[in-house]
CSV table of C-alpha atoms (C1' of nucleotides) in Angstrom, one decimal:
chain,number,residue,atom,x,y,z
L,26,MET,CA,52.0,-41.7,-41.6
L,27,TYR,CA,54.4,-38.9,-42.5
L,28,LYS,CA,54.0,-37.5,-46.0
L,29,GLU,CA,56.1,-35.2,-48.0
L,30,GLN,CA,54.0,-32.1,-48.8
L,31,LYS,CA,54.1,-28.6,-50.1
L,32,PHE,CA,51.8,-25.6,-49.9
L,33,VAL,CA,52.3,-22.1,-51.4
L,34,ILE,CA,50.6,-18.8,-50.6
L,35,ASN,CA,51.0,-15.9,-52.9
L,36,ASP,CA,51.0,-12.2,-52.0
L,37,ILE,CA,51.0,-12.7,-48.3
L,38,LYS,CA,51.0,-9.8,-45.9
L,39,SER,CA,52.3,-9.5,-42.3
L,40,PHE,CA,54.5,-12.5,-42.6
L,41,GLU,CA,58.3,-12.1,-42.1
L,42,LEU,CA,60.3,-15.2,-41.2
L,43,ARG,CA,62.7,-13.4,-38.9
L,44,ASP,CA,60.0,-11.5,-37.1
L,45,ILE,CA,57.9,-14.6,-36.6
L,46,PHE,CA,60.6,-17.0,-35.5
L,47,ASP,CA,63.1,-14.7,-33.7
L,48,CYS,CA,60.6,-12.7,-31.7
L,49,GLY,CA,60.9,-15.0,-28.7
L,50,GLN,CA,57.7,-17.0,-28.9
L,51,CYS,CA,59.1,-20.3,-30.1
L,52,PHE,CA,62.3,-22.2,-29.6
L,53,ARG,CA,62.5,-24.9,-32.2
L,54,TRP,CA,63.0,-23.0,-35.5
L,55,ASN,CA,66.4,-22.4,-37.0
L,56,GLU,CA,67.5,-20.3,-40.0
L,57,GLN,CA,69.0,-22.2,-42.9
L,58,GLU,CA,71.8,-21.1,-45.3
L,59,ASP,CA,69.2,-20.0,-47.9
L,60,GLY,CA,67.4,-17.8,-45.4
L,61,SER,CA,64.5,-20.1,-45.0
L,62,TYR,CA,63.6,-21.6,-41.6
L,63,THR,CA,63.2,-25.2,-40.6
L,64,GLY,CA,61.3,-26.2,-37.5
L,65,ILE,CA,59.9,-29.3,-35.8
L,66,ILE,CA,56.3,-29.0,-34.8
L,67,LYS,CA,53.8,-31.5,-33.4
L,68,ASN,CA,53.0,-32.7,-36.9
L,69,GLY,CA,56.5,-33.2,-38.2
L,70,VAL,CA,59.3,-31.3,-39.9
L,71,LEU,CA,58.5,-28.1,-41.7
L,72,ASN,CA,60.5,-25.6,-43.8
L,73,VAL,CA,59.2,-22.1,-44.6
L,74,LYS,CA,60.7,-20.1,-47.3
L,75,LYS,CA,59.8,-16.6,-48.5
L,76,GLU,CA,60.4,-15.5,-52.0
L,77,GLU,CA,59.3,-11.9,-52.6
L,78,SER,CA,55.8,-11.8,-51.3
L,79,ASN,CA,55.2,-15.5,-51.6
L,80,VAL,CA,55.6,-18.1,-48.9
L,81,ILE,CA,56.5,-21.7,-49.6
L,82,PHE,CA,55.8,-24.3,-46.9
L,83,SER,CA,57.3,-27.8,-47.4
L,84,GLY,CA,57.8,-30.7,-45.1
L,85,LEU,CA,57.2,-34.1,-43.9
L,86,LEU,CA,54.0,-34.0,-42.0
L,87,ASN,CA,51.4,-36.5,-40.6
L,88,GLU,CA,48.5,-34.2,-41.4
L,89,ASP,CA,47.4,-32.0,-44.3
L,90,ILE,CA,50.0,-29.3,-44.7
L,91,GLU,CA,47.5,-26.6,-45.6
L,92,LYS,CA,45.4,-27.3,-42.5
L,93,VAL,CA,48.5,-27.5,-40.3
L,94,CYS,CA,49.9,-24.2,-41.6
L,95,ASN,CA,46.6,-22.3,-41.4
L,96,GLU,CA,46.4,-23.2,-37.8
L,97,TYR,CA,50.0,-22.9,-36.7
L,98,PHE,CA,50.7,-19.6,-38.4
L,99,ASP,CA,47.3,-18.1,-37.5
L,100,LEU,CA,46.7,-17.4,-41.2
L,101,ASN,CA,43.0,-16.6,-40.7
L,102,THR,CA,43.7,-13.7,-38.4
L,103,ASP,CA,44.0,-10.2,-40.1
L,104,TYR,CA,47.3,-8.8,-38.8
L,105,GLU,CA,47.0,-5.8,-41.1
L,106,LEU,CA,43.9,-4.8,-39.2
L,107,ILE,CA,45.5,-5.5,-35.8
L,108,LYS,CA,48.5,-3.4,-36.6
L,109,GLU,CA,46.3,-0.6,-37.9
L,110,LYS,CA,44.4,-0.6,-34.6
L,111,LEU,CA,47.5,-0.8,-32.4
L,112,SER,CA,49.4,1.9,-34.4
L,113,THR,CA,46.8,4.5,-33.3
L,114,VAL,CA,47.5,3.9,-29.6
L,115,ASP,CA,50.7,6.0,-29.7
L,116,ASP,CA,54.0,6.5,-31.5
L,117,ASN,CA,55.9,4.2,-29.2
L,118,LEU,CA,53.9,1.2,-30.2
L,119,LYS,CA,53.8,2.4,-33.8
L,120,LYS,CA,57.5,2.4,-34.0
L,121,SER,CA,57.7,-1.1,-32.6
L,122,ILE,CA,55.1,-2.3,-35.1
L,123,GLU,CA,57.1,-0.9,-38.0
L,124,TYR,CA,60.1,-2.8,-36.8
L,125,GLY,CA,58.3,-6.1,-36.3
L,126,GLU,CA,55.7,-5.7,-38.9
L,127,GLY,CA,55.9,-9.4,-40.0
L,128,ILE,CA,55.2,-10.9,-36.6
L,129,ARG,CA,52.4,-13.5,-36.2
L,130,ILE,CA,51.5,-15.2,-33.0
L,131,LEU,CA,51.9,-18.9,-33.6
L,132,ASN,CA,49.5,-21.4,-32.4
L,133,GLN,CA,51.8,-23.8,-30.7
L,134,ASP,CA,51.2,-27.2,-29.1
L,135,LEU,CA,49.9,-26.7,-25.5
L,136,TRP,CA,52.0,-29.5,-23.9
L,137,GLU,CA,55.2,-28.4,-25.6
L,138,CYS,CA,54.5,-24.8,-24.7
L,139,ILE,CA,54.0,-25.6,-21.0
L,140,ILE,CA,57.3,-27.5,-20.7
L,141,SER,CA,59.2,-24.9,-22.8
L,142,PHE,CA,58.1,-22.0,-20.7
L,143,ILE,CA,58.8,-23.8,-17.5
L,144,ILE,CA,62.3,-24.1,-18.8
L,145,SER,CA,62.4,-20.4,-19.7
L,146,ALA,CA,62.3,-19.3,-16.0
L,147,ASN,CA,65.3,-17.2,-15.1
L,148,ASN,CA,67.0,-18.5,-18.2
L,149,ASN,CA,68.2,-17.0,-21.5
L,150,ILE,CA,67.0,-17.9,-25.0
L,151,PRO,CA,70.1,-19.7,-26.4
L,152,ARG,CA,70.2,-21.9,-23.4
L,153,ILE,CA,66.5,-22.6,-23.4
L,154,LYS,CA,66.8,-23.7,-27.1
L,155,LYS,CA,69.7,-26.0,-26.3
L,156,ILE,CA,67.9,-27.7,-23.4
L,157,ILE,CA,64.7,-28.2,-25.5
L,158,ASP,CA,66.9,-29.7,-28.3
L,159,ARG,CA,68.5,-32.1,-25.8
L,160,ILE,CA,65.2,-33.2,-24.4
L,161,SER,CA,63.9,-33.9,-27.9
L,162,GLU,CA,67.0,-35.8,-29.0
L,163,ASN,CA,66.8,-38.0,-25.9
L,164,TYR,CA,63.1,-38.6,-25.5
L,165,GLY,CA,61.4,-37.5,-28.8
L,166,GLU,CA,60.9,-39.4,-32.0
L,167,GLY,CA,63.4,-39.3,-34.8
L,168,ILE,CA,62.3,-38.2,-38.3
L,169,ILE,CA,64.6,-38.2,-41.3
L,170,TRP,CA,63.9,-35.6,-43.9
L,171,ASN,CA,66.3,-34.7,-46.8
L,172,ASP,CA,69.0,-36.9,-45.2
L,173,LYS,CA,68.9,-35.0,-42.0
L,174,LYS,CA,67.6,-36.3,-38.7
L,175,TYR,CA,65.2,-34.3,-36.6
L,176,TYR,CA,63.6,-35.1,-33.3
L,177,THR,CA,60.0,-34.3,-32.3
L,178,PHE,CA,59.3,-32.8,-28.9
L,179,PRO,CA,58.5,-35.9,-26.7
L,180,THR,CA,54.9,-36.6,-25.6
L,181,GLU,CA,54.1,-36.5,-21.9
L,182,LYS,CA,54.3,-40.3,-21.9
L,183,GLU,CA,57.8,-40.2,-23.6
L,184,LEU,CA,59.1,-37.5,-21.3
L,185,SER,CA,57.8,-39.3,-18.2
L,186,LYS,CA,60.6,-41.8,-18.7
L,187,ALA,CA,63.1,-39.2,-17.6
L,188,SER,CA,63.9,-39.1,-13.9
L,189,VAL,CA,64.8,-35.9,-12.1
L,190,GLU,CA,68.4,-36.9,-12.4
L,191,ASP,CA,68.1,-37.5,-16.1
L,192,LEU,CA,66.7,-34.1,-16.6
L,193,ARG,CA,69.4,-32.5,-14.5
L,194,LYS,CA,72.0,-34.1,-16.7
L,195,LEU,CA,70.4,-32.5,-19.7
L,196,GLY,CA,71.1,-29.1,-18.2
L,197,LEU,CA,67.7,-28.1,-16.8
L,198,GLY,CA,69.2,-27.0,-13.5
L,199,PHE,CA,66.7,-26.3,-10.7
L,200,ARG,CA,63.9,-26.6,-13.3
L,201,ASP,CA,64.3,-30.4,-13.3
L,202,LYS,CA,61.9,-31.2,-10.5
L,203,ARG,CA,59.3,-28.8,-12.0
L,204,VAL,CA,59.3,-30.4,-15.4
L,205,TYR,CA,59.3,-33.9,-13.8
L,206,THR,CA,56.3,-33.1,-11.5
L,207,THR,CA,54.3,-31.2,-14.2
L,208,THR,CA,54.9,-34.1,-16.7
L,209,LYS,CA,53.4,-36.5,-14.1
L,210,MET,CA,50.5,-34.3,-13.4
L,211,ILE,CA,49.6,-34.0,-17.0
L,212,LEU,CA,50.2,-37.7,-17.7
L,213,ASN,CA,47.8,-38.8,-15.0
L,214,LYS,CA,45.3,-36.1,-15.9
L,215,GLU,CA,45.5,-34.4,-12.6
L,216,VAL,CA,45.5,-31.5,-15.1
L,217,ASP,CA,43.7,-32.5,-18.3
L,218,LEU,CA,45.0,-30.6,-21.3
L,219,ASN,CA,42.2,-31.7,-23.5
L,220,GLU,CA,39.8,-30.2,-21.0
L,221,ILE,CA,41.8,-26.9,-20.9
L,222,ILE,CA,41.6,-26.6,-24.6
L,223,LYS,CA,37.9,-26.8,-24.6
L,224,LEU,CA,37.4,-24.2,-21.8
L,225,ASP,CA,36.0,-20.9,-22.8
L,226,ASN,CA,36.7,-18.9,-19.6
L,227,SER,CA,40.3,-17.6,-19.5
L,228,ASN,CA,40.3,-17.4,-15.7
L,229,GLU,CA,39.5,-21.0,-15.4
L,230,ILE,CA,42.3,-21.9,-17.8
L,231,ARG,CA,44.7,-19.7,-15.8
L,232,GLU,CA,43.8,-21.3,-12.6
L,233,LYS,CA,44.4,-24.8,-13.9
L,234,LEU,CA,47.8,-23.8,-15.5
L,235,LEU,CA,48.9,-22.2,-12.2
L,236,SER,CA,48.4,-25.4,-10.4
L,237,LEU,CA,51.2,-27.0,-12.4
L,238,ASP,CA,54.7,-27.0,-10.8
L,239,GLY,CA,56.9,-24.3,-12.3
L,240,VAL,CA,54.0,-22.3,-13.8
L,241,GLY,CA,53.6,-18.9,-12.3
L,242,GLU,CA,51.9,-15.8,-13.6
L,243,LYS,CA,54.3,-15.0,-16.4
L,244,VAL,CA,54.6,-18.6,-17.7
L,245,ALA,CA,50.8,-19.0,-17.6
L,246,ASP,CA,50.4,-15.8,-19.6
L,247,CYS,CA,52.9,-17.0,-22.2
L,248,ILE,CA,51.1,-20.4,-22.5
L,249,MET,CA,47.8,-18.6,-23.0
L,250,LEU,CA,49.1,-16.2,-25.6
L,251,PHE,CA,51.3,-18.6,-27.6
L,252,SER,CA,49.1,-21.7,-27.6
L,253,LEU,CA,45.6,-20.8,-26.6
L,254,LYS,CA,45.1,-17.6,-28.7
L,255,ARG,CA,44.4,-15.4,-25.7
L,256,PHE,CA,45.5,-12.1,-27.3
L,257,ASP,CA,44.4,-10.1,-24.3
L,258,VAL,CA,46.9,-11.5,-21.8
L,259,PHE,CA,50.1,-9.5,-21.3
L,260,PRO,CA,53.1,-11.5,-20.1
L,261,VAL,CA,55.4,-9.3,-18.0
L,262,ASP,CA,59.1,-10.4,-18.0
L,263,VAL,CA,62.2,-8.3,-17.3
L,264,TRP,CA,62.3,-6.9,-20.9
L,265,VAL,CA,58.6,-6.0,-21.0
L,266,ARG,CA,58.8,-4.4,-17.6
L,267,ARG,CA,61.9,-2.5,-18.8
L,268,VAL,CA,60.3,-1.1,-21.9
L,269,MET,CA,57.0,-0.3,-20.2
L,270,ASN,CA,58.8,1.6,-17.5
L,271,GLU,CA,60.9,3.5,-20.1
L,272,LEU,CA,57.9,4.4,-22.2
L,273,TYR,CA,55.1,5.0,-19.7
L,274,ILE,CA,56.0,4.7,-16.0
L,275,LYS,CA,59.4,6.3,-15.9
L,276,ASN,CA,60.4,5.1,-12.5
L,277,GLU,CA,64.1,5.7,-11.7
L,278,ASN,CA,64.4,2.3,-10.2
L,279,GLU,CA,63.2,-0.2,-12.7
L,280,GLU,CA,63.2,-3.1,-10.3
L,281,LYS,CA,60.7,-1.3,-8.1
L,282,VAL,CA,58.1,-1.2,-10.9
L,283,ASN,CA,55.1,-3.3,-9.9
L,284,LYS,CA,54.0,-5.9,-12.4
L,285,THR,CA,50.4,-5.3,-11.5
L,286,GLU,CA,50.8,-1.7,-12.5
L,287,VAL,CA,52.4,-2.7,-15.8
L,288,ARG,CA,49.5,-5.0,-16.6
L,289,LYS,CA,47.0,-2.4,-15.7
L,290,ILE,CA,48.6,0.2,-18.1
L,291,ALA,CA,48.7,-2.5,-20.8
L,292,GLU,CA,45.1,-3.3,-20.4
L,293,GLU,CA,44.1,0.4,-20.5
L,294,LYS,CA,46.2,1.2,-23.6
L,295,PHE,CA,46.1,-2.0,-25.6
L,296,GLY,CA,42.9,-3.7,-24.4
L,297,SER,CA,42.0,-6.9,-26.1
L,298,LEU,CA,45.2,-6.8,-28.2
L,299,ALA,CA,47.6,-6.4,-25.3
L,300,GLY,CA,49.3,-9.7,-25.9
L,301,ILE,CA,50.2,-8.9,-29.5
L,302,ALA,CA,51.3,-5.4,-28.5
L,303,GLN,CA,53.6,-7.0,-25.9
L,304,GLN,CA,55.3,-9.1,-28.6
L,305,TYR,CA,56.0,-6.0,-30.8
L,306,LEU,CA,57.4,-4.1,-27.8
L,307,PHE,CA,59.4,-7.1,-26.5
L,308,TYR,CA,61.0,-7.7,-30.0
L,309,TYR,CA,61.8,-4.1,-30.6
L,310,ARG,CA,63.3,-3.5,-27.1
L,311,LYS,CA,65.4,-6.6,-27.2
L,312,ASN,CA,66.8,-6.0,-30.6
L,313,VAL,CA,67.0,-2.3,-31.2
L,314,SER,CA,67.1,0.1,-28.2
Q,14,DA,C1',89.4,-14.7,-11.5
Q,15,DC,C1',85.1,-12.7,-10.5
Q,16,DC,C1',80.6,-10.9,-11.1
Q,17,DC,C1',76.3,-10.4,-13.5
Q,18,DA,C1',72.1,-11.4,-15.9
Q,19,DG,C1',68.9,-14.2,-18.3
Q,20,DG,C1',61.2,-14.3,-21.3
Q,21,DG,C1',60.6,-16.5,-12.9
Q,22,DT,C1',58.9,-19.6,-9.4
Q,23,DC,C1',58.9,-21.4,-4.9
Q,24,DG,C1',59.2,-21.6,0.0
Q,25,DT,C1',59.5,-18.9,4.0
Q,26,DC,C1',58.6,-15.2,6.9
T,6,DG,C1',53.3,-9.2,0.0
T,7,DA,C1',58.4,-9.0,0.2
T,8,DC,C1',62.8,-11.6,0.0
T,9,DG,C1',66.5,-14.8,-1.1
T,10,DA,C1',67.7,-19.1,-3.3
T,11,DC,C1',68.1,-21.5,-7.3
T,12,DC,C1',71.3,-24.6,-12.0
T,13,DC,C1',73.9,-23.1,-15.6
T,14,DT,C1',76.2,-20.5,-19.3
T,15,DG,C1',78.1,-16.7,-21.8
T,16,DG,C1',79.9,-12.1,-21.6
T,17,DG,C1',82.0,-8.1,-19.4
DNA sequence: ACCCAGGGTCGTC
DNA sequence: GACGACCCTGGG
């Protein structure tokens, strides 16, 4: 089952812990006293530490750590090349990239990503993290590693044991029904996640995701970007709309800025890398300006 | 005490 | 296609 494992990469580029884990794409990674980050992923508990230009992965995992990390951290994608291409778009993006130069788009578990981003609706990141932790503590599986107890994110079967009222007690608010319904839809394969993963056509995937309760345009885009490697999709939330308006649209009334217009500009400027550009812009705008 | 906003979506008109 | 409602929490 779970095995204690370790994996080291020397001289890594485009890999900064804070940029990766605090840029808003994931909710289950926490910084430790020594500056490393520990997270719970589908395959177990993982700690990532950076020493100079070397990265040390260690953890208690149910699959080969090298395989897991290669996939989860998107290690086969050349981010140096991506940054080079995007930096030529304009100085705005170039500045954002310099700030978040160590960002990588994680390849997260589809099921967990769907539920996490349903919870993200009209919510803030600290609260989203707390809710997901409580869901895991109550319905996930406990794993002990280095004398600490961690909880995996529950499977659809495990989470289906929660009633709407149970979810409300965990602080989900009005999202309780959405999580409940979507869990049932996925469990009974009304929407089959294994089928979605195999699909080639992004529009077909989007259509299926949108049929889930609580999944609208923005959440569907996040799911496609953060767990299905669709780097061309451009999720537009309040922060992205804000930064895109400030940089390109310059409408006095930010709230009047049309999301369709934002997406169109993103597609024109950033093309097939729009999703990654979005992450640099989001991270920079939220933390700096 | 009160108001506002937060990685939006849904139902209704 | 626009509009308000929606749980909850932290910060002004």
